[in-house]
Short mmCIF file of N, CA and C in Angstrom, two decimals:
data_model
loop_
_atom_site.label_atom_id
_atom_site.label_comp_id
_atom_site.label_asym_id
_atom_site.label_seq_id
_atom_site.Cartn_x
_atom_site.Cartn_y
_atom_site.Cartn_z
N MET A 1 0.82 -1.19 0.00
CA MET A 1 0.00 0.00 0.00
C MET A 1 0.86 1.26 0.00
N ILE A 2 1.87 1.28 0.87
CA ILE A 2 2.73 2.46 0.96
C ILE A 2 3.44 2.71 -0.36
N GLU A 3 3.85 1.64 -1.03
CA GLU A 3 4.54 1.78 -2.31
C GLU A 3 3.63 2.43 -3.35
N TYR A 4 2.35 2.08 -3.34
CA TYR A 4 1.41 2.64 -4.30
C TYR A 4 1.15 4.12 -4.02
N VAL A 5 1.04 4.47 -2.74
CA VAL A 5 0.85 5.87 -2.38
C VAL A 5 2.06 6.68 -2.82
N LEU A 6 3.24 6.18 -2.54
CA LEU A 6 4.46 6.87 -2.95
C LEU A 6 4.53 6.98 -4.46
N GLY A 7 4.15 5.92 -5.17
CA GLY A 7 4.13 5.95 -6.63
C GLY A 7 3.19 7.00 -7.17
N ALA A 8 2.02 7.13 -6.57
CA ALA A 8 1.05 8.15 -7.00
C ALA A 8 1.62 9.55 -6.81
N LEU A 9 2.31 9.76 -5.70
CA LEU A 9 2.90 11.07 -5.45
C LEU A 9 4.06 11.34 -6.41
N GLN A 10 4.86 10.33 -6.69
CA GLN A 10 6.00 10.51 -7.59
C GLN A 10 5.54 10.80 -9.01
N LYS A 11 4.43 10.22 -9.43
CA LYS A 11 3.96 10.41 -10.80
C LYS A 11 3.19 11.71 -11.00
N SER A 12 2.79 12.35 -9.91
CA SER A 12 2.06 13.61 -10.05
C SER A 12 3.02 14.71 -10.49
N GLU A 13 2.47 15.69 -11.17
CA GLU A 13 3.31 16.77 -11.70
C GLU A 13 3.37 17.98 -10.77
N GLY A 14 2.88 17.81 -9.58
CA GLY A 14 2.86 18.89 -8.61
C GLY A 14 2.14 18.43 -7.37
N PRO A 15 1.77 19.36 -6.51
CA PRO A 15 1.03 18.97 -5.31
C PRO A 15 -0.27 18.25 -5.68
N ILE A 16 -0.65 17.28 -4.88
CA ILE A 16 -1.82 16.45 -5.16
C ILE A 16 -2.62 16.30 -3.86
N SER A 17 -3.94 16.36 -3.97
CA SER A 17 -4.79 16.25 -2.78
C SER A 17 -4.95 14.79 -2.38
N ARG A 18 -5.41 14.58 -1.16
CA ARG A 18 -5.68 13.22 -0.71
C ARG A 18 -6.74 12.55 -1.60
N ASN A 19 -7.75 13.33 -2.00
CA ASN A 19 -8.79 12.78 -2.88
C ASN A 19 -8.20 12.33 -4.22
N GLN A 20 -7.25 13.09 -4.74
CA GLN A 20 -6.61 12.71 -6.00
C GLN A 20 -5.76 11.45 -5.82
N VAL A 21 -5.12 11.31 -4.67
CA VAL A 21 -4.35 10.09 -4.39
C VAL A 21 -5.30 8.90 -4.35
N LEU A 22 -6.42 9.05 -3.64
CA LEU A 22 -7.40 7.96 -3.56
C LEU A 22 -7.93 7.60 -4.95
N ALA A 23 -8.20 8.60 -5.79
CA ALA A 23 -8.69 8.35 -7.14
C ALA A 23 -7.64 7.63 -7.98
N THR A 24 -6.39 8.03 -7.85
CA THR A 24 -5.30 7.37 -8.59
C THR A 24 -5.17 5.92 -8.17
N LEU A 25 -5.20 5.68 -6.87
CA LEU A 25 -5.10 4.30 -6.37
C LEU A 25 -6.26 3.46 -6.88
N ALA A 26 -7.46 4.03 -6.92
CA ALA A 26 -8.63 3.30 -7.41
C ALA A 26 -8.47 2.96 -8.89
N ARG A 27 -7.95 3.90 -9.68
CA ARG A 27 -7.71 3.65 -11.11
C ARG A 27 -6.71 2.52 -11.29
N TRP A 28 -5.74 2.42 -10.40
CA TRP A 28 -4.72 1.38 -10.48
C TRP A 28 -5.20 0.06 -9.89
N GLY A 29 -6.44 0.03 -9.38
CA GLY A 29 -6.97 -1.20 -8.80
C GLY A 29 -6.51 -1.45 -7.37
N HIS A 30 -6.14 -0.40 -6.66
CA HIS A 30 -5.65 -0.53 -5.29
C HIS A 30 -6.39 0.44 -4.38
N SER A 31 -7.72 0.36 -4.40
CA SER A 31 -8.54 1.24 -3.56
C SER A 31 -8.19 1.05 -2.09
N THR A 32 -8.36 2.11 -1.33
CA THR A 32 -8.10 2.05 0.11
C THR A 32 -9.03 3.02 0.81
N THR A 33 -9.02 2.98 2.11
CA THR A 33 -9.83 3.90 2.90
C THR A 33 -9.00 5.13 3.25
N ARG A 34 -9.70 6.20 3.61
CA ARG A 34 -8.99 7.42 4.00
C ARG A 34 -8.13 7.19 5.24
N PRO A 35 -8.62 6.46 6.27
CA PRO A 35 -7.74 6.22 7.43
C PRO A 35 -6.46 5.46 7.06
N SER A 36 -6.56 4.50 6.14
CA SER A 36 -5.36 3.77 5.70
C SER A 36 -4.43 4.69 4.93
N LEU A 37 -5.01 5.55 4.08
CA LEU A 37 -4.20 6.51 3.34
C LEU A 37 -3.50 7.46 4.31
N ASN A 38 -4.24 7.95 5.30
CA ASN A 38 -3.64 8.87 6.28
C ASN A 38 -2.51 8.20 7.05
N ALA A 39 -2.67 6.92 7.38
CA ALA A 39 -1.61 6.19 8.08
C ALA A 39 -0.37 6.05 7.20
N ALA A 40 -0.58 5.74 5.92
CA ALA A 40 0.55 5.62 4.99
C ALA A 40 1.25 6.97 4.82
N LEU A 41 0.46 8.04 4.70
CA LEU A 41 1.04 9.37 4.55
C LEU A 41 1.79 9.80 5.81
N ALA A 42 1.27 9.44 6.98
CA ALA A 42 1.96 9.76 8.23
C ALA A 42 3.31 9.05 8.29
N PHE A 43 3.33 7.78 7.88
CA PHE A 43 4.59 7.03 7.85
C PHE A 43 5.58 7.69 6.88
N LEU A 44 5.11 7.99 5.67
CA LEU A 44 5.99 8.60 4.67
C LEU A 44 6.46 9.98 5.13
N GLY A 45 5.59 10.72 5.80
CA GLY A 45 5.97 12.03 6.32
C GLY A 45 7.03 11.91 7.40
N ASP A 46 6.88 10.92 8.29
CA ASP A 46 7.87 10.70 9.34
C ASP A 46 9.23 10.31 8.77
N GLU A 47 9.21 9.64 7.62
CA GLU A 47 10.45 9.23 6.95
C GLU A 47 11.04 10.36 6.10
N GLY A 48 10.34 11.49 6.01
CA GLY A 48 10.81 12.62 5.22
C GLY A 48 10.64 12.44 3.73
N MET A 49 9.72 11.57 3.34
CA MET A 49 9.52 11.27 1.92
C MET A 49 8.36 12.04 1.32
N VAL A 50 7.52 12.65 2.16
CA VAL A 50 6.34 13.38 1.71
C VAL A 50 6.23 14.66 2.53
N ALA A 51 5.85 15.73 1.86
CA ALA A 51 5.58 16.99 2.55
C ALA A 51 4.17 17.42 2.20
N GLU A 52 3.53 18.10 3.14
CA GLU A 52 2.18 18.60 2.90
C GLU A 52 2.17 20.10 3.05
N GLY A 53 1.63 20.77 2.04
CA GLY A 53 1.53 22.21 2.07
C GLY A 53 0.10 22.64 1.82
N SER A 54 -0.10 23.93 1.62
CA SER A 54 -1.45 24.45 1.43
C SER A 54 -2.08 23.95 0.13
N LYS A 55 -1.28 23.54 -0.84
CA LYS A 55 -1.80 23.08 -2.12
C LYS A 55 -1.90 21.57 -2.22
N GLY A 56 -1.43 20.85 -1.21
CA GLY A 56 -1.55 19.40 -1.22
C GLY A 56 -0.27 18.70 -0.81
N LEU A 57 -0.18 17.45 -1.19
CA LEU A 57 0.94 16.58 -0.85
C LEU A 57 1.94 16.54 -1.99
N ILE A 58 3.20 16.41 -1.65
CA ILE A 58 4.23 16.32 -2.68
C ILE A 58 5.31 15.35 -2.21
N TRP A 59 5.83 14.60 -3.15
CA TRP A 59 6.94 13.68 -2.88
C TRP A 59 8.21 14.49 -2.71
N VAL A 60 9.02 14.10 -1.73
CA VAL A 60 10.30 14.76 -1.48
C VAL A 60 11.40 13.77 -1.83
N PRO A 61 12.15 14.03 -2.90
CA PRO A 61 13.23 13.10 -3.27
C PRO A 61 14.29 13.03 -2.17
N GLU A 62 14.93 11.89 -2.08
CA GLU A 62 15.99 11.70 -1.09
C GLU A 62 17.18 12.59 -1.45
N ALA A 63 17.66 13.32 -0.47
CA ALA A 63 18.81 14.20 -0.69
C ALA A 63 20.10 13.39 -0.61
N SER A 64 21.06 13.78 -1.44
CA SER A 64 22.36 13.10 -1.41
C SER A 64 23.08 13.44 -0.11
N SER A 65 24.02 12.62 0.27
CA SER A 65 24.78 12.87 1.50
C SER A 65 25.56 14.17 1.40
N GLN A 66 26.02 14.51 0.20
CA GLN A 66 26.76 15.76 0.01
C GLN A 66 25.86 16.97 0.26
N LEU A 67 24.62 16.90 -0.23
CA LEU A 67 23.68 18.00 -0.01
C LEU A 67 23.35 18.13 1.47
N LEU A 68 23.11 17.01 2.13
CA LEU A 68 22.80 17.06 3.56
C LEU A 68 23.96 17.66 4.36
N GLU A 69 25.18 17.32 3.99
CA GLU A 69 26.36 17.87 4.67
C GLU A 69 26.45 19.37 4.44
N ALA A 70 26.19 19.82 3.21
CA ALA A 70 26.23 21.25 2.90
C ALA A 70 25.16 22.00 3.69
N ILE A 71 24.00 21.40 3.85
CA ILE A 71 22.94 22.04 4.62
C ILE A 71 23.34 22.15 6.08
N ARG A 72 23.94 21.11 6.61
CA ARG A 72 24.35 21.11 8.03
C ARG A 72 25.46 22.12 8.31
N LYS A 73 26.43 22.21 7.41
CA LYS A 73 27.62 23.02 7.68
C LYS A 73 27.59 24.39 7.03
N GLY A 74 26.65 24.62 6.12
CA GLY A 74 26.61 25.88 5.40
C GLY A 74 26.18 27.05 6.28
N PRO A 75 26.33 28.27 5.76
CA PRO A 75 25.92 29.45 6.53
C PRO A 75 24.40 29.48 6.73
N HIS A 76 23.99 29.99 7.85
CA HIS A 76 22.56 30.10 8.17
C HIS A 76 22.16 31.56 8.14
N LEU A 77 20.99 31.81 7.61
CA LEU A 77 20.50 33.19 7.53
C LEU A 77 19.70 33.56 8.75
#
């Protein structure tokens, strides 16, 4: 289930609503309930793989170790 939710987010061209995720999963033959979707999104959010903003959900690609190091050690504003 989590893989399908992540796949739906990765294939979207921008922020996507929970309803759009549910519709995409249904089209793929993997319908689910909103509580199950929310649990999957909470897990993905805790792992830093999904972010939620005012326009919806978006997949967050994994940052390279070099980028993470630059963020940690770089100047702060």
